[in-house]
mmCIF file of C-alpha atoms and ligand atoms in Angstrom:
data_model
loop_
_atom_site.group_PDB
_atom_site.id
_atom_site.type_symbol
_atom_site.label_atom_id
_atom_site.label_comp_id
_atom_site.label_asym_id
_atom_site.label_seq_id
_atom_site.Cartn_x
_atom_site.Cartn_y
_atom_site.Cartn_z
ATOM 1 C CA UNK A 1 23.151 31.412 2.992
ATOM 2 C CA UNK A 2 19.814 29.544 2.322
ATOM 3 C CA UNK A 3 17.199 29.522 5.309
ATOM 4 C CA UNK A 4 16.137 25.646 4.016
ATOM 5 C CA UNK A 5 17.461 23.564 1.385
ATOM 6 C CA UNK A 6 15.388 20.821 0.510
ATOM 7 C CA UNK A 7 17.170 17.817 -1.114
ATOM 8 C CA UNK A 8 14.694 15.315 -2.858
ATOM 9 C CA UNK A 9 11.606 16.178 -5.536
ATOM 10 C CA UNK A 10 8.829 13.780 -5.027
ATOM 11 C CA UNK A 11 5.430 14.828 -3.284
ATOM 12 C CA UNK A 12 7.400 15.124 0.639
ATOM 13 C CA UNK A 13 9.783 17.649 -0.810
ATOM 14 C CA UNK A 14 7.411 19.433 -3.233
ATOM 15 C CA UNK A 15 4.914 19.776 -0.559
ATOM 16 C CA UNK A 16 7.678 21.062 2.007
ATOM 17 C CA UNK A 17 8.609 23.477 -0.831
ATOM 18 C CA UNK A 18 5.431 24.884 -1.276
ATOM 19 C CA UNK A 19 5.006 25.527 2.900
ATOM 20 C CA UNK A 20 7.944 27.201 3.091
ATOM 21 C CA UNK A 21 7.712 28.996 -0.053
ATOM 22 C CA UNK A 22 4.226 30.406 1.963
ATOM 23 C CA UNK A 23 6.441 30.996 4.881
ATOM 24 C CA UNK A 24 8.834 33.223 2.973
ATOM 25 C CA UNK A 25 11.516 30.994 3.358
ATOM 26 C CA UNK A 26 12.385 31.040 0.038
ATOM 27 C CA UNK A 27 13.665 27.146 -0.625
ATOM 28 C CA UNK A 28 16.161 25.839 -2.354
ATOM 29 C CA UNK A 29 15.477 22.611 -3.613
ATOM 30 C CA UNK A 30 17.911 20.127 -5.070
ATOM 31 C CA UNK A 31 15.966 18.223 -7.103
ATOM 32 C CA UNK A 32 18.340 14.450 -7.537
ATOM 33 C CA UNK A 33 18.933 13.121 -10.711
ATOM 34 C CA UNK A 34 15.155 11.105 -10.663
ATOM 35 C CA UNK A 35 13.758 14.262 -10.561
ATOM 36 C CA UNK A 36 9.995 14.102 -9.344
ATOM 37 C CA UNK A 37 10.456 10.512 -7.549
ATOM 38 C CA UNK A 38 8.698 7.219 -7.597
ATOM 39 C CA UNK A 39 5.629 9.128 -9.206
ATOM 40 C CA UNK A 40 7.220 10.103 -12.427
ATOM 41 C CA UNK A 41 7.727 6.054 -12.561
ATOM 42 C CA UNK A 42 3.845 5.170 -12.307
ATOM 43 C CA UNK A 43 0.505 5.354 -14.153
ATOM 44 C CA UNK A 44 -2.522 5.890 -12.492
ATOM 45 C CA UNK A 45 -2.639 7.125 -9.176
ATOM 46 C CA UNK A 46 -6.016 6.700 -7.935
ATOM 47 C CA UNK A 47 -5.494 6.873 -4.470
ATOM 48 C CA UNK A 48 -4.679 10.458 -3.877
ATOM 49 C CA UNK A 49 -7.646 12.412 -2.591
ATOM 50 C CA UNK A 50 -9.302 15.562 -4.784
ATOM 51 C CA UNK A 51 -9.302 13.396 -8.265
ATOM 52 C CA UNK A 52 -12.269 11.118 -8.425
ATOM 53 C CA UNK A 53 -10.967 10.337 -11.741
ATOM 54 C CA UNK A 54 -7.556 9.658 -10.763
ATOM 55 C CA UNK A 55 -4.445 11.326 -11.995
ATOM 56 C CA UNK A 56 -0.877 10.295 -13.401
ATOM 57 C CA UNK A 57 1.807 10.320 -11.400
ATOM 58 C CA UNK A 58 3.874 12.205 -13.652
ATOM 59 C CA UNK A 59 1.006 15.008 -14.191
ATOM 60 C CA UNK A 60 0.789 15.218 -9.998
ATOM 61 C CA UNK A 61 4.308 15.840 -9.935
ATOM 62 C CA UNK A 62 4.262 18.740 -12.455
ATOM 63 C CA UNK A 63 1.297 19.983 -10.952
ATOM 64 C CA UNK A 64 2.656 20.061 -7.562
ATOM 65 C CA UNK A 65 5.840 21.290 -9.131
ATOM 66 C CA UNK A 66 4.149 24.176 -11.000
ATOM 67 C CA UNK A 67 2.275 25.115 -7.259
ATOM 68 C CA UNK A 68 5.795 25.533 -5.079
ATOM 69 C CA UNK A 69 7.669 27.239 -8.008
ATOM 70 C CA UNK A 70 4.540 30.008 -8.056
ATOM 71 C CA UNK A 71 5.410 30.526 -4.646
ATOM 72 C CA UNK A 72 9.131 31.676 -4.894
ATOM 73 C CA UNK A 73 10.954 27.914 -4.929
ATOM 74 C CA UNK A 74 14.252 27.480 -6.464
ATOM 75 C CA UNK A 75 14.946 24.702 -8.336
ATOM 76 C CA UNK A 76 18.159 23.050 -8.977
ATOM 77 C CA UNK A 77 18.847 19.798 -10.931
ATOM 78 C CA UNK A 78 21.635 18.324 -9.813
ATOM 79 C CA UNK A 79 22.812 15.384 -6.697
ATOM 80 C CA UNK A 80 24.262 16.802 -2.931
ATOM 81 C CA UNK A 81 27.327 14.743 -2.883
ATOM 82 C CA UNK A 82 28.384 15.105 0.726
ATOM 83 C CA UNK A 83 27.190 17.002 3.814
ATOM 84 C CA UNK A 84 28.451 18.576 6.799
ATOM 85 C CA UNK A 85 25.763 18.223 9.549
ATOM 86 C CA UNK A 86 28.055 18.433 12.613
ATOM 87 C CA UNK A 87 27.237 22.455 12.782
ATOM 88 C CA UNK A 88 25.392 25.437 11.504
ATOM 89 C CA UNK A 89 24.987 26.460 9.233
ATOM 90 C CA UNK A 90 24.917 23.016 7.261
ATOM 91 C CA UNK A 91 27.114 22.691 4.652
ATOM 92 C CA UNK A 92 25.948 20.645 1.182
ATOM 93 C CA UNK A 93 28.401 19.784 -1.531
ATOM 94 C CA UNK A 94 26.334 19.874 -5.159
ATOM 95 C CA UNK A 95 27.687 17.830 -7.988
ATOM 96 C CA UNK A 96 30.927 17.361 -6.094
ATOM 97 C CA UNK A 97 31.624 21.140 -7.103
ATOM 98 C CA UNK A 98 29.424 23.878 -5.367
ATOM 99 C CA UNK A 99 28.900 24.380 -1.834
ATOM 100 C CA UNK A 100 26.168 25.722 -0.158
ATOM 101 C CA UNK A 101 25.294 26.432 3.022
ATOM 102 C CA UNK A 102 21.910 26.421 5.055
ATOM 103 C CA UNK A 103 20.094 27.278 8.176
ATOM 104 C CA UNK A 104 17.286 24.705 8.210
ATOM 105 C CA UNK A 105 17.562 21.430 5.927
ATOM 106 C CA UNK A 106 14.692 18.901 5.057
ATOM 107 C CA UNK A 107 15.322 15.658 3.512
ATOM 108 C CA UNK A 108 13.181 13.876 1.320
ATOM 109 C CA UNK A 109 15.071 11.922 -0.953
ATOM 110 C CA UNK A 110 12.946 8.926 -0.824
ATOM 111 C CA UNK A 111 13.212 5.270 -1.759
ATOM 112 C CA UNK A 112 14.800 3.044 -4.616
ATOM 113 C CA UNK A 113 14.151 0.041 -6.159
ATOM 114 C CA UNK A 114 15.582 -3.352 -4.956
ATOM 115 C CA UNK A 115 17.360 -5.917 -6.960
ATOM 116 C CA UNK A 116 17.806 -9.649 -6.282
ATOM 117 C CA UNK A 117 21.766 -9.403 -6.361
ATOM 118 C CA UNK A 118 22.197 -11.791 -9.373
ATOM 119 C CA UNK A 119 25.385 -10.980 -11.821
ATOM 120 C CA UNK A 120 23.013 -11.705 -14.788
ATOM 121 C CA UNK A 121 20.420 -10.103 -13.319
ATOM 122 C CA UNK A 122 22.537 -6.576 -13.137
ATOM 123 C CA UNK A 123 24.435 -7.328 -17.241
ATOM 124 C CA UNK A 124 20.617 -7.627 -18.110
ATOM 125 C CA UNK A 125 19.130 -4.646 -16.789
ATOM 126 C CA UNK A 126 17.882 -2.016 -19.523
ATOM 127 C CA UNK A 127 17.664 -4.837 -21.817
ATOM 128 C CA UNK A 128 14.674 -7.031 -20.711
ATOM 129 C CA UNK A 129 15.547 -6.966 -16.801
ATOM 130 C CA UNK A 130 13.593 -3.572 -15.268
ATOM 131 C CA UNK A 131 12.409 -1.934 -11.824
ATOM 132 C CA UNK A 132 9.622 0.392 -13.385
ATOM 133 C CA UNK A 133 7.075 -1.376 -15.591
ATOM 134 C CA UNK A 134 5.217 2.037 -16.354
ATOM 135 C CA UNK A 135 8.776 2.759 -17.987
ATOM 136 C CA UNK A 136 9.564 -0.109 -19.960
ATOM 137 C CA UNK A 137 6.474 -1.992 -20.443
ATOM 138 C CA UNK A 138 6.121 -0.728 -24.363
ATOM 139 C CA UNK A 139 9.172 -2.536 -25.058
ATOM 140 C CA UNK A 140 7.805 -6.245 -24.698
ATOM 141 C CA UNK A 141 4.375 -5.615 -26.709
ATOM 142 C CA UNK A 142 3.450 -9.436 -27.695
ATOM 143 C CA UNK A 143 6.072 -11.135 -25.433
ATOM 144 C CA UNK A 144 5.990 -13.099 -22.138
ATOM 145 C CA UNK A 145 6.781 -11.164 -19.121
ATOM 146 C CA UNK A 146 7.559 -11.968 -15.395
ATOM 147 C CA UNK A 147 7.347 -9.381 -12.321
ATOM 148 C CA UNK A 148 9.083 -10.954 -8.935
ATOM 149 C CA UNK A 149 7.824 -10.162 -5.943
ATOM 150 C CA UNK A 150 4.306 -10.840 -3.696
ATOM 151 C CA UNK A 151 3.523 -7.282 -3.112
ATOM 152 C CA UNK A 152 1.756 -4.457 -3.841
ATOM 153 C CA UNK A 153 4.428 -3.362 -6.201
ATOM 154 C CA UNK A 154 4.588 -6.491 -8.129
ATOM 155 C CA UNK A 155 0.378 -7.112 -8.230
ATOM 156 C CA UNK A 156 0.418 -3.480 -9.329
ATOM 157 C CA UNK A 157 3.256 -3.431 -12.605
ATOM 158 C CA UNK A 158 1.882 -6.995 -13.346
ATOM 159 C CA UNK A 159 -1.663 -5.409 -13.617
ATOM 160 C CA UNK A 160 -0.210 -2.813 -16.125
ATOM 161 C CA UNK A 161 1.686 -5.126 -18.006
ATOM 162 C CA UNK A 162 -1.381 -7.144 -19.148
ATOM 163 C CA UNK A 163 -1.807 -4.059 -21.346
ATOM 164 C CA UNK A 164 1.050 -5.168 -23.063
ATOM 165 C CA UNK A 165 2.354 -8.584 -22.791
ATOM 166 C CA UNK A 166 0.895 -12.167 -23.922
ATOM 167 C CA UNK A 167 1.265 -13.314 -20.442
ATOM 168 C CA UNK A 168 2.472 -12.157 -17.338
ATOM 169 C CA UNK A 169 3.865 -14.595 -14.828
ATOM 170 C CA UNK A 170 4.374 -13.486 -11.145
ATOM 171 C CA UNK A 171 6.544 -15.359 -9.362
ATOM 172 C CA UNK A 172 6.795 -15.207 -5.213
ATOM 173 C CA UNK A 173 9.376 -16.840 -3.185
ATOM 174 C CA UNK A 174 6.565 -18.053 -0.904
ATOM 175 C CA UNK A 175 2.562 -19.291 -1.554
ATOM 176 C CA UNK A 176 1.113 -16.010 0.262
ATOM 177 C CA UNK A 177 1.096 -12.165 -1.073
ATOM 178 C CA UNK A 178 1.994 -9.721 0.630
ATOM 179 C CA UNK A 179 -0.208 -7.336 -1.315
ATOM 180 C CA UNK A 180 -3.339 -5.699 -0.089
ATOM 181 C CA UNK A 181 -6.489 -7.808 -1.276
ATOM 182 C CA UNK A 182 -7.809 -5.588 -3.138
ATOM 183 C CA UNK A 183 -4.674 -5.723 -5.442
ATOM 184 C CA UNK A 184 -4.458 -9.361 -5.221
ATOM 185 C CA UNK A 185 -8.140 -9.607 -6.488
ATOM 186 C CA UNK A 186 -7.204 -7.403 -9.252
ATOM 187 C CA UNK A 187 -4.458 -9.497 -10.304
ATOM 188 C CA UNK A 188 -5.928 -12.799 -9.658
ATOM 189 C CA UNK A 189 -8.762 -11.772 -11.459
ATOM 190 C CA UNK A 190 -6.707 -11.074 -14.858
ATOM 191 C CA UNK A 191 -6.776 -13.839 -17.252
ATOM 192 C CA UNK A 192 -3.552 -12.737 -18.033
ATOM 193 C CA UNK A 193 -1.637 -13.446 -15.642
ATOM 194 C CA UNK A 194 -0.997 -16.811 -13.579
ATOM 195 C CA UNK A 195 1.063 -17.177 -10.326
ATOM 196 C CA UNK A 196 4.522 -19.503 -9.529
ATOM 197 C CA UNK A 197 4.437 -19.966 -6.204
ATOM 198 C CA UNK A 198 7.609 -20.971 -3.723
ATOM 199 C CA UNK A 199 10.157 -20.036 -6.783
ATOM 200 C CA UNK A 200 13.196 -18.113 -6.238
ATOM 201 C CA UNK A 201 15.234 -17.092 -9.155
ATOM 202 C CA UNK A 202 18.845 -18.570 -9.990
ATOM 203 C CA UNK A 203 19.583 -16.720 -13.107
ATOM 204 C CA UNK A 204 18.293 -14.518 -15.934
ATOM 205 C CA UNK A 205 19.058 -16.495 -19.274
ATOM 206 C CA UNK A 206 20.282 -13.967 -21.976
ATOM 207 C CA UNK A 207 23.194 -13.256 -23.888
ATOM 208 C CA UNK A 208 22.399 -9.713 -25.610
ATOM 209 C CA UNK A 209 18.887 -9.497 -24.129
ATOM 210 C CA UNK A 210 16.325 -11.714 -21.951
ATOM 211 C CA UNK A 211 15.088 -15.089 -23.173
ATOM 212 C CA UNK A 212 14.147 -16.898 -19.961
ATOM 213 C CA UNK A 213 14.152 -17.703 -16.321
ATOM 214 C CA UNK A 214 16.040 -20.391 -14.137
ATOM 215 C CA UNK A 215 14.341 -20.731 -11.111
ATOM 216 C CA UNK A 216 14.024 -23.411 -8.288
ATOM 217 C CA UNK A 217 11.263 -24.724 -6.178
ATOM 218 C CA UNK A 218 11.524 -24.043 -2.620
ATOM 219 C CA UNK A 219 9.592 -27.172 -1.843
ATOM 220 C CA UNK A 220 10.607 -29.364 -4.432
ATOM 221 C CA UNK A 221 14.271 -27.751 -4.629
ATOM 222 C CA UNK A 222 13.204 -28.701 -8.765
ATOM 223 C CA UNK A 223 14.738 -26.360 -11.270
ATOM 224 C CA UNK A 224 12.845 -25.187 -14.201
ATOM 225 C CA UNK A 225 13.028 -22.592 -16.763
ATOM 226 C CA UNK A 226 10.437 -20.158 -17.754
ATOM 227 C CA UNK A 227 10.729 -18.339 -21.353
ATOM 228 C CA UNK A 228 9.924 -14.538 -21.250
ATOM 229 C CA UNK A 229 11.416 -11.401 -22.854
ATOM 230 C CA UNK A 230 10.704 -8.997 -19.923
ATOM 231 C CA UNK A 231 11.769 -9.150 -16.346
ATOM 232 C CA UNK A 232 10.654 -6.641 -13.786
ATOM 233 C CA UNK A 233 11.765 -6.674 -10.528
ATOM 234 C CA UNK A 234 9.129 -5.690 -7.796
ATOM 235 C CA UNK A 235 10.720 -6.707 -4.442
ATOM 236 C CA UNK A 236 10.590 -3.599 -2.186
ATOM 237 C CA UNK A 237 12.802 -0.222 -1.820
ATOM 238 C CA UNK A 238 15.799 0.940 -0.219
ATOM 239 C CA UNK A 239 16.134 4.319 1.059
ATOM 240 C CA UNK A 240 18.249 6.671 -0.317
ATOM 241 C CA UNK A 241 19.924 7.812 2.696
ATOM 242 C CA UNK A 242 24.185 7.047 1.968
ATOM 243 C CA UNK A 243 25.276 10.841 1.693
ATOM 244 C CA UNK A 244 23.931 11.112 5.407
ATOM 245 C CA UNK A 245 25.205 8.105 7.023
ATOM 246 C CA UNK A 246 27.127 8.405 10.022
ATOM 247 C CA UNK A 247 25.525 12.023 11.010
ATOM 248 C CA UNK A 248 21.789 11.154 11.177
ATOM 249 C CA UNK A 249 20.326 8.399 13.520
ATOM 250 C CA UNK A 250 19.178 5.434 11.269
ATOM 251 C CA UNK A 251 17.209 2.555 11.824
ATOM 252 C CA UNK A 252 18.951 -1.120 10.764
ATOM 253 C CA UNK A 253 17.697 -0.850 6.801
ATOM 254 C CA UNK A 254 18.861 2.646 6.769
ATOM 255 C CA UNK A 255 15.216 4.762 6.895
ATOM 256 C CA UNK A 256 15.942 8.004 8.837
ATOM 257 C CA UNK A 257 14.998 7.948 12.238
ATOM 258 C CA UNK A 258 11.902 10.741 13.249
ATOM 259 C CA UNK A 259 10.621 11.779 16.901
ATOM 260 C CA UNK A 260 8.126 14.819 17.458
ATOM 261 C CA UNK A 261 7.032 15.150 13.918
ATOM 262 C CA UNK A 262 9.808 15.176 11.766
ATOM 263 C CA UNK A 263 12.718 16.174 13.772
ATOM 264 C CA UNK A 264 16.077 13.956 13.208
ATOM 265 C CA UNK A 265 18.733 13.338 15.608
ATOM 266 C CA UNK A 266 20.188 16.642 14.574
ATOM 267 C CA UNK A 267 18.084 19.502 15.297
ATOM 268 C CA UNK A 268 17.724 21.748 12.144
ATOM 269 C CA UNK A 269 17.400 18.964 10.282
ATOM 270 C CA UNK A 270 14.297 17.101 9.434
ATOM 271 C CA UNK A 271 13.080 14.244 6.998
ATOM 272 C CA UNK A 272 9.953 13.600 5.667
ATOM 273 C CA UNK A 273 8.071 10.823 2.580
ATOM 274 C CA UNK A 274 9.619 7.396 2.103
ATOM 275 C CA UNK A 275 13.190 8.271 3.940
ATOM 276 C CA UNK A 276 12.143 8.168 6.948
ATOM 277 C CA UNK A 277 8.865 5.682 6.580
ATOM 278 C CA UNK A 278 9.355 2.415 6.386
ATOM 279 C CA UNK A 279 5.426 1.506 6.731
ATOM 280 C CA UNK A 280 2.986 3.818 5.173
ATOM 281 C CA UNK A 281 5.089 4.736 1.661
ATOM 282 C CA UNK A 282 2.251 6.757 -0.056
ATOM 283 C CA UNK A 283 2.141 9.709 -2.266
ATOM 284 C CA UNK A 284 0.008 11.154 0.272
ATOM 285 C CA UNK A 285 1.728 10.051 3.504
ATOM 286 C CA UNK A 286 4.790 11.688 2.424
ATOM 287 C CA UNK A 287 3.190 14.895 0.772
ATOM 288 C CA UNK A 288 1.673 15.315 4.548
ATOM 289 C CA UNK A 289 4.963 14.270 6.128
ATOM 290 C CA UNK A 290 6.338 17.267 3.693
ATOM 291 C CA UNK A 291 3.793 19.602 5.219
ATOM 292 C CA UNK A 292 4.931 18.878 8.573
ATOM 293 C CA UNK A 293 9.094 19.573 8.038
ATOM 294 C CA UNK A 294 7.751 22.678 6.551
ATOM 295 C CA UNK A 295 5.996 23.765 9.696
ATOM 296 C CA UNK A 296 8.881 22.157 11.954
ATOM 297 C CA UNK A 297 11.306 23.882 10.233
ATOM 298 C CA UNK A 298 9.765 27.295 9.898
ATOM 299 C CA UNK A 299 9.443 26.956 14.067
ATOM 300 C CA UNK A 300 13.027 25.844 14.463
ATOM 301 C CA UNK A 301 14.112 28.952 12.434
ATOM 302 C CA UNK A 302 12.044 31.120 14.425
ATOM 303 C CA UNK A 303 13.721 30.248 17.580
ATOM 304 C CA UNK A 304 17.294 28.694 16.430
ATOM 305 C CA UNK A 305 17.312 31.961 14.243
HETATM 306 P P1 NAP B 401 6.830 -4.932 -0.188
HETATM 307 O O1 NAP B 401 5.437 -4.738 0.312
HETATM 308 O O2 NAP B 401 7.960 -4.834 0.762
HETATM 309 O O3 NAP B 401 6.861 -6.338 -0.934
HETATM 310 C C1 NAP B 401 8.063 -6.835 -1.446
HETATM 311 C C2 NAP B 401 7.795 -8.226 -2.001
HETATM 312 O O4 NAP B 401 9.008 -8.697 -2.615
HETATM 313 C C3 NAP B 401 7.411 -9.232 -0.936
HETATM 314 O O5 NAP B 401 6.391 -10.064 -1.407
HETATM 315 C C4 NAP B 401 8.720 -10.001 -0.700
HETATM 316 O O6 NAP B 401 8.496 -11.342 -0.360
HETATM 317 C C5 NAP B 401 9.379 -9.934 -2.040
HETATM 318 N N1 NAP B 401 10.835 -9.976 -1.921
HETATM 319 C C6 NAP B 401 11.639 -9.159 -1.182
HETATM 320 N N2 NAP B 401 12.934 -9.470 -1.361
HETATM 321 C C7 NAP B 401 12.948 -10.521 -2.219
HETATM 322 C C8 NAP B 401 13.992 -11.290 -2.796
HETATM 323 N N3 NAP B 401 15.278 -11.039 -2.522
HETATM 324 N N4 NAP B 401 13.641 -12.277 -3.636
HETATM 325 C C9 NAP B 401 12.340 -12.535 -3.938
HETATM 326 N N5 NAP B 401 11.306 -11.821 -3.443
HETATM 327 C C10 NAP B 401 11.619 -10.832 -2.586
HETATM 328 O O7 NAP B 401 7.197 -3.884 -1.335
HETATM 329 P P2 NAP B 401 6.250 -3.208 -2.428
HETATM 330 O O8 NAP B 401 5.372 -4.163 -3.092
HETATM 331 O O9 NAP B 401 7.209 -2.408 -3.241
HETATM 332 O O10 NAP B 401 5.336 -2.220 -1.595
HETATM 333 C C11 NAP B 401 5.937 -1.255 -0.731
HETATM 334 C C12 NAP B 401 4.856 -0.373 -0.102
HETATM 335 O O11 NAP B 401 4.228 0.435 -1.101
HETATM 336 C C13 NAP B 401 3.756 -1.165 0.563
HETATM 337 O O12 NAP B 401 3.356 -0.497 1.731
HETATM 338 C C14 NAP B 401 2.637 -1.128 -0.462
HETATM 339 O O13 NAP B 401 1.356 -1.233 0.126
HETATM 340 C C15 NAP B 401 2.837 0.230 -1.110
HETATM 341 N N6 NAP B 401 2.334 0.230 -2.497
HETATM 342 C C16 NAP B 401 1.035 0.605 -2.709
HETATM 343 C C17 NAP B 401 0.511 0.613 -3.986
HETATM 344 C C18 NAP B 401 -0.899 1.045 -4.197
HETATM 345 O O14 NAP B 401 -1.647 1.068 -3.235
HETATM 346 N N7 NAP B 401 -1.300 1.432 -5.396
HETATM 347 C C19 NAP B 401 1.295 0.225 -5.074
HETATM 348 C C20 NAP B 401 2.618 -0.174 -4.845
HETATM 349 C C21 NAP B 401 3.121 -0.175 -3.542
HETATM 350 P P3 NAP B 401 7.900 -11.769 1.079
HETATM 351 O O15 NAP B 401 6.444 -11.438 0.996
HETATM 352 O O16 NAP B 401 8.199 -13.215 1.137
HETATM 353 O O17 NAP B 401 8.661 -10.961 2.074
#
């Protein structure tokens, strides 16, 4: 019997890991098979306080890692499968094979990229269609690229893919970003990279790999094609919330539901990070969120017992 399992690796769980690794509470933390989260996927983060230089994602990770291991977290690598949240102890089901059972549980599995839904779009991806430009960039040194999407995501990997490509071309379904100006600037600023506006995409062209773009004017309902070898898809997250539907309250696009810190609907159990935050989604936003599920669930064990 665990006192808290924590199920999800990026900065909310490693941060509620480390707090109740203080506590005593000696975690258990599944760690999902994208082991570290969204971080592992990006460069430079240079927004998360204590490095003036910044820092890379993946090196935060494994530094915050390193921190709630030295204080008595478990780790396991592996997926809960299904849950039992009706009573306590909670019951998790690991890799479809082990069960475990906990006291307290926090939940920080995150977010994950969006696709646009197209059938070529899905027989393309890993082989010129991606979600993580940090990833795959390398791969299209010298070619075209385009990066869908008007927000911070897309300004951001289209940024970083100047470092590779010949041209970037972002195309937005509408004529205004979404992004933050100071990303905008950034990007608008790069002589590498220009701007469709009011496209949306029809198809990615490609038999074996990517050659091109079919996309249509909203205005103009005109359809044109755009050569490129690389196709990254920046349009927004889901979160990863399906092994707890039905037993947590949800909001419509599936984000955990939070009152009074980080308490869920079901008391013992608490969220924390992208899950349950539709509107903030930072690194450190969700490494504070972790702090607080820590605290909330070392008080709920202290009276719940
Ligand atoms: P987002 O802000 O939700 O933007 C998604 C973009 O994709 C929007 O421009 C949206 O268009 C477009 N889109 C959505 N569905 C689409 C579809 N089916 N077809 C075509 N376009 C579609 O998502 P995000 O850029 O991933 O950012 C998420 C959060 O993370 C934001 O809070 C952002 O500030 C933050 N973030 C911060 C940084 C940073 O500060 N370094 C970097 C990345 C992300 P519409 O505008 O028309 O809706």
């Amino acid at each position: 019997m665990h006192n808290v399992v924590i199920v999800g690796s990026g900065p909310a769980g490693l941060t509620a890991a480390l707090y109740t690794a203080r506590a005593n509470l000696a975690p258990l933390m599944i760690e999902g098979s994208q082991a570290g989260g969204q971080l592992t996927l990006t460069t430079d983060v240079e927004n998360y306080p204590g490095f003036p230089q910044g820092i890379m994602g993946p090196q935060l990770i494994q530094d915050m890692r390193a921190q709630a291991e030295r204080f008595g977290t478990t780790f396991q690598a592996a997926d809960v499968t299904t849950v039992d949240l009706s009573r306590r102890p909670f019951t998790l089901t690991i890799n479809d094979e082990e069960t475990i059972q906990t006291r307290s549980l926090i939940i920080s599995t995150g977010a994950s990229a969006n696709l646009l839904g197209l059938s070529s779009e899905s027989r393309l991806l890993g082989h010129g269609v991606s979600t993580c430009a940090t990833c795959d960039g390398f791969f299209f040194r010298g070619q075209p690229i385009a990066v869908i999407g008007g927000g911070d995501s897309a300004m951001e990997e289209a940024t970083f893919l100047t470092k590779f490509a010949t041209h970037v071309t972002i195309i937005h379904r509408r004529d205004k970003l979404r992004a933050s100006k100071i990303m905008q600037d950034k990007a608008m600023n790069n002589e590498k990279i220009s701007f469709r506006w009011n496209a949306v995409i029809e198809e990615v062209l490609g038999d074996e790999v990517v050659t091109g773009l079919r996309m249509q004017d909203t205005l103009t309902k005109h359809t044109e094609t755009l050569p490129c070898k690389g196709v990254f898809v920046a349009i927004g997250h889901t979160p990863n919330t399906h092994v707890f539907k039905g037993q947590l309250a949800m909001d419509p696009n599936g984000y955990i539901q939070t009152s009074h810190g980080t308490a869920t609907s079901v008391p013992g159990v608490f969220a924390a990070g992208d899950v349950q935050d539709p509107h903030y989604r930072q690194a450190i936003t969700a490494a504070g969120t972790g702090c607080m599920a820590a605290i909330d669930a070392e008080r709920f064990l202290e009276t719940a017992g």
